[in-house]
Short mmCIF file of C-alpha atoms in Angstrom, two decimals:
data_model
loop_
_atom_site.label_atom_id
_atom_site.label_comp_id
_atom_site.label_asym_id
_atom_site.label_seq_id
_atom_site.Cartn_x
_atom_site.Cartn_y
_atom_site.Cartn_z
CA UNK A 15 5.62 22.08 7.10
CA UNK A 16 9.19 23.15 6.48
CA UNK A 17 11.35 21.62 3.75
CA UNK A 18 13.02 19.36 6.33
CA UNK A 19 9.62 18.24 7.61
CA UNK A 20 8.45 17.36 4.12
CA UNK A 21 11.41 14.99 3.82
CA UNK A 22 10.19 12.80 6.68
CA UNK A 23 6.48 12.84 5.82
CA UNK A 24 5.71 9.59 3.97
CA UNK A 25 2.42 8.67 2.26
CA UNK A 26 0.47 6.27 4.49
CA UNK A 27 -1.87 3.70 2.96
CA UNK A 28 -4.25 1.00 4.19
CA UNK A 29 -5.18 -2.42 2.89
CA UNK A 30 -8.37 -0.90 1.49
CA UNK A 31 -6.25 1.23 -0.87
CA UNK A 32 -5.18 -1.92 -2.73
CA UNK A 33 -7.13 -3.19 -5.73
CA UNK A 34 -6.35 -6.08 -8.03
CA UNK A 35 -3.24 -5.07 -10.02
CA UNK A 36 -3.59 -1.42 -9.02
CA UNK A 37 -2.97 0.45 -5.75
CA UNK A 38 -4.04 4.00 -4.93
CA UNK A 39 -1.44 6.69 -5.53
CA UNK A 40 -3.05 9.37 -3.35
CA UNK A 41 -3.69 9.49 0.36
CA UNK A 42 -4.66 12.08 2.96
CA UNK A 43 -2.63 10.38 5.70
CA UNK A 44 1.09 10.49 6.29
CA UNK A 45 3.70 8.73 8.38
CA UNK A 46 6.25 10.79 10.30
CA UNK A 47 9.34 8.77 9.48
CA UNK A 48 11.82 9.67 12.22
CA UNK A 49 14.97 7.63 12.62
CA UNK A 50 14.81 7.74 16.41
CA UNK A 51 18.04 5.74 16.79
CA UNK A 52 19.93 8.82 15.55
CA UNK A 53 18.32 10.89 18.34
CA UNK A 54 16.73 13.59 16.14
CA UNK A 55 15.91 16.95 17.72
CA UNK A 56 12.13 17.41 17.67
CA UNK A 57 12.63 21.18 17.90
CA UNK A 58 13.97 21.16 14.34
CA UNK A 59 10.50 20.14 13.15
CA UNK A 60 8.20 22.83 14.60
CA UNK A 61 5.00 21.94 12.77
CA UNK A 62 5.32 18.25 13.58
CA UNK A 63 6.17 19.04 17.22
CA UNK A 64 3.12 21.30 17.49
CA UNK A 65 0.88 18.56 16.10
CA UNK A 66 2.26 15.81 18.33
CA UNK A 67 2.33 17.99 21.44
CA UNK A 68 -1.48 17.92 21.50
CA UNK A 69 -1.20 14.20 22.29
CA UNK A 70 1.82 14.38 24.63
CA UNK A 71 0.03 13.18 27.78
CA UNK A 72 -1.54 10.25 25.93
CA UNK A 73 1.78 9.29 24.39
CA UNK A 74 3.65 9.46 27.68
CA UNK A 75 1.12 7.30 29.49
CA UNK A 76 0.43 4.65 26.89
CA UNK A 77 1.83 1.11 27.22
CA UNK A 78 5.32 0.95 25.77
CA UNK A 79 6.69 -2.10 23.96
CA UNK A 80 10.24 -3.07 24.83
CA UNK A 81 11.60 -1.52 21.64
CA UNK A 82 10.39 1.93 22.75
CA UNK A 83 11.53 1.91 26.38
CA UNK A 84 14.96 3.16 25.31
CA UNK A 85 13.49 6.05 23.31
CA UNK A 86 11.19 7.14 26.14
CA UNK A 87 14.00 6.92 28.69
CA UNK A 88 15.84 9.51 26.58
CA UNK A 89 12.88 11.87 26.68
CA UNK A 90 11.66 11.13 23.17
CA UNK A 91 7.96 11.00 24.14
CA UNK A 92 7.02 11.71 20.53
CA UNK A 93 8.25 8.35 19.20
CA UNK A 94 5.09 6.48 18.25
CA UNK A 95 6.49 3.12 17.24
CA UNK A 96 9.45 1.44 15.63
CA UNK A 97 9.12 0.68 11.94
CA UNK A 98 9.64 -2.54 10.06
CA UNK A 99 12.80 -2.78 7.97
CA UNK A 100 11.16 -2.81 4.58
CA UNK A 101 11.68 -1.23 1.17
CA UNK A 102 8.58 0.95 1.05
CA UNK A 103 9.87 3.05 -1.86
CA UNK A 104 11.00 0.62 -4.56
CA UNK A 105 9.22 -1.89 -6.84
CA UNK A 106 7.00 -4.27 -4.89
CA UNK A 107 3.81 -6.28 -4.82
CA UNK A 108 1.42 -5.29 -2.05
CA UNK A 109 -1.49 -7.30 -0.66
CA UNK A 110 -4.07 -6.64 2.09
CA UNK A 111 -3.62 -9.28 4.75
CA UNK A 112 -7.35 -10.03 4.91
CA UNK A 113 -9.75 -9.90 1.99
CA UNK A 114 -12.65 -11.78 0.43
CA UNK A 115 -10.53 -12.68 -2.59
CA UNK A 116 -6.93 -12.61 -3.75
CA UNK A 117 -5.95 -9.02 -4.48
CA UNK A 118 -2.34 -8.24 -5.33
CA UNK A 119 -1.09 -4.94 -6.77
CA UNK A 120 2.22 -3.69 -8.13
CA UNK A 121 3.73 -0.28 -7.52
CA UNK A 122 7.14 1.33 -7.62
CA UNK A 123 6.41 4.51 -5.68
CA UNK A 124 6.60 5.28 -1.92
CA UNK A 125 3.85 3.19 -0.34
CA UNK A 126 4.06 3.03 3.45
CA UNK A 127 1.61 0.92 5.42
CA UNK A 128 1.05 -0.86 8.72
CA UNK A 129 0.58 -4.54 9.45
CA UNK A 130 -2.66 -4.77 7.45
CA UNK A 131 -0.52 -4.81 4.29
CA UNK A 132 2.09 -7.37 3.28
CA UNK A 133 4.93 -6.58 0.88
CA UNK A 134 6.60 -8.86 -1.65
CA UNK A 135 9.89 -7.37 -2.84
CA UNK A 136 12.34 -8.68 -5.38
CA UNK A 137 15.57 -10.15 -4.12
CA UNK A 138 18.83 -10.65 -5.97
CA UNK A 139 18.77 -13.61 -8.37
CA UNK A 140 15.00 -13.91 -7.99
CA UNK A 141 13.54 -16.77 -9.99
CA UNK A 142 10.42 -14.87 -11.05
CA UNK A 143 9.82 -11.38 -12.37
CA UNK A 144 7.21 -9.28 -10.51
CA UNK A 145 4.73 -9.01 -13.40
CA UNK A 146 4.75 -12.74 -14.06
CA UNK A 147 4.30 -13.41 -10.35
CA UNK A 148 1.52 -10.82 -10.15
CA UNK A 149 -0.47 -12.46 -12.93
CA UNK A 150 -0.33 -15.84 -11.21
CA UNK A 151 -1.16 -14.47 -7.76
CA UNK A 152 -4.26 -12.66 -9.05
CA UNK A 153 -5.58 -15.68 -10.94
CA UNK A 154 -8.68 -17.70 -10.15
CA UNK A 155 -6.52 -20.77 -9.71
CA UNK A 156 -4.54 -19.21 -6.87
CA UNK A 157 -7.77 -17.98 -5.27
CA UNK A 158 -8.95 -21.59 -5.22
CA UNK A 159 -5.64 -22.71 -3.72
CA UNK A 160 -5.73 -19.99 -1.05
CA UNK A 161 -9.35 -20.78 -0.18
CA UNK A 162 -8.74 -24.50 0.32
CA UNK A 163 -5.05 -24.70 1.28
CA UNK A 164 -4.39 -21.29 2.81
CA UNK A 165 -5.78 -19.59 5.91
CA UNK A 166 -9.27 -18.22 6.28
CA UNK A 167 -11.38 -16.45 8.85
CA UNK A 168 -14.88 -17.43 7.82
CA UNK A 169 -15.02 -16.66 4.12
CA UNK A 170 -12.19 -14.11 4.29
CA UNK A 171 -8.74 -15.06 3.08
CA UNK A 172 -5.91 -14.32 5.48
CA UNK A 173 -2.94 -13.42 3.31
CA UNK A 174 -0.12 -13.62 5.83
CA UNK A 175 3.49 -14.78 5.50
CA UNK A 176 2.05 -18.27 5.62
CA UNK A 177 0.38 -19.12 3.25
CA UNK A 178 1.88 -16.47 0.92
CA UNK A 179 5.30 -18.08 1.11
CA UNK A 180 3.79 -21.50 0.39
CA UNK A 181 1.94 -20.68 -2.84
CA UNK A 182 3.29 -23.02 -5.56
CA UNK A 183 4.57 -20.96 -8.49
CA UNK A 184 4.98 -22.77 -11.81
CA UNK A 185 8.25 -22.07 -13.62
CA UNK A 186 6.75 -21.80 -17.10
CA UNK A 187 8.43 -21.46 -20.47
CA UNK A 188 9.83 -18.13 -21.69
CA UNK A 189 6.82 -17.77 -24.02
CA UNK A 190 4.35 -18.44 -21.20
CA UNK A 191 6.06 -15.91 -18.95
CA UNK A 192 6.15 -13.30 -21.69
CA UNK A 193 2.44 -13.74 -22.50
CA UNK A 194 1.41 -13.30 -18.85
CA UNK A 195 3.75 -10.36 -18.27
CA UNK A 196 2.44 -8.57 -21.38
CA UNK A 197 -1.17 -8.81 -20.21
CA UNK A 198 -0.28 -7.73 -16.68
CA UNK A 199 1.54 -4.65 -17.98
CA UNK A 200 -1.48 -3.79 -20.13
CA UNK A 201 -3.82 -4.08 -17.14
CA UNK A 202 -1.61 -1.92 -14.93
CA UNK A 203 -1.30 0.73 -17.65
CA UNK A 204 -5.07 0.74 -18.17
CA UNK A 205 -5.86 0.91 -14.45
CA UNK A 206 -3.27 3.63 -13.89
CA UNK A 207 -4.97 5.77 -16.54
CA UNK A 208 -8.48 4.92 -15.29
CA UNK A 209 -8.95 2.93 -12.07
CA UNK A 210 -12.56 2.19 -13.08
CA UNK A 211 -11.62 0.69 -16.46
CA UNK A 212 -12.88 -2.82 -17.23
CA UNK A 213 -9.98 -5.24 -17.63
CA UNK A 214 -12.00 -8.43 -17.15
CA UNK A 215 -11.16 -9.66 -20.68
CA UNK A 216 -7.41 -9.40 -20.04
CA UNK A 217 -7.79 -11.00 -16.60
CA UNK A 218 -9.72 -13.91 -18.13
CA UNK A 219 -6.90 -14.43 -20.64
CA UNK A 220 -4.42 -14.58 -17.77
CA UNK A 221 -6.60 -17.14 -15.97
CA UNK A 222 -6.51 -19.43 -19.00
CA UNK A 223 -2.77 -18.95 -19.45
CA UNK A 224 -2.35 -19.96 -15.81
CA UNK A 225 -4.52 -23.06 -16.34
CA UNK A 226 -2.18 -24.10 -19.14
CA UNK A 227 0.84 -23.22 -17.01
CA UNK A 228 -0.30 -25.69 -14.34
CA UNK A 229 -1.52 -28.28 -16.86
CA UNK A 230 -5.12 -28.29 -15.63
CA UNK A 231 -7.58 -30.65 -17.30
CA UNK A 232 -10.90 -29.34 -18.66
CA UNK A 233 -12.63 -30.89 -15.64
CA UNK A 234 -10.29 -29.12 -13.23
CA UNK A 235 -10.79 -25.81 -15.04
CA UNK A 236 -14.55 -26.21 -14.63
CA UNK A 237 -14.09 -26.67 -10.87
CA UNK A 238 -11.89 -23.58 -10.57
CA UNK A 239 -14.22 -21.45 -12.68
CA UNK A 240 -17.14 -22.62 -10.53
CA UNK A 241 -15.40 -21.55 -7.36
#
């Protein structure tokens, strides 16, 4: 690919690339990130044009959603789909939309994905910092909440906009927030250095900090641990 082509090739990930706290940094798949509304000239990207041309007939004859009719009417047969308006490059929490348990990961590098991944990005004046939020979301307590109060397909959690937007997040004291954030940062650093590293001890500490955060009784903790 030419230098210009490299600029529009974005790393493409799947939900299976997401692990608890840690998401893969390498992929063999890429998204061709054209801004079709600016009417780019496909001839300026020879390698990409050559690759897509092999599928030209299929692309021209496939069903077209309303958002693509305009592009195809202008002869842009190579437009595959319109993208979501999302910050794929900055700091974010990513989560596979369907999984057996609650798995949330943090990253601050380009991480492009389709609808099998949901993104939680920080907004201005956000009440919670990402690492504090990440520790709570990955806890056993939130798994129990998602299992009983969220959406499921069989035994699989469905981590969609609802119930993600409905998860109750405890405010916590500055000391509680700091303790959780410190452990989360340690886990991320450890997993970044070695994805196979055992961080179960740190994760257990977070679970117990979360129990205290939500004022669980010993009996309630036993129920959550049993789940």
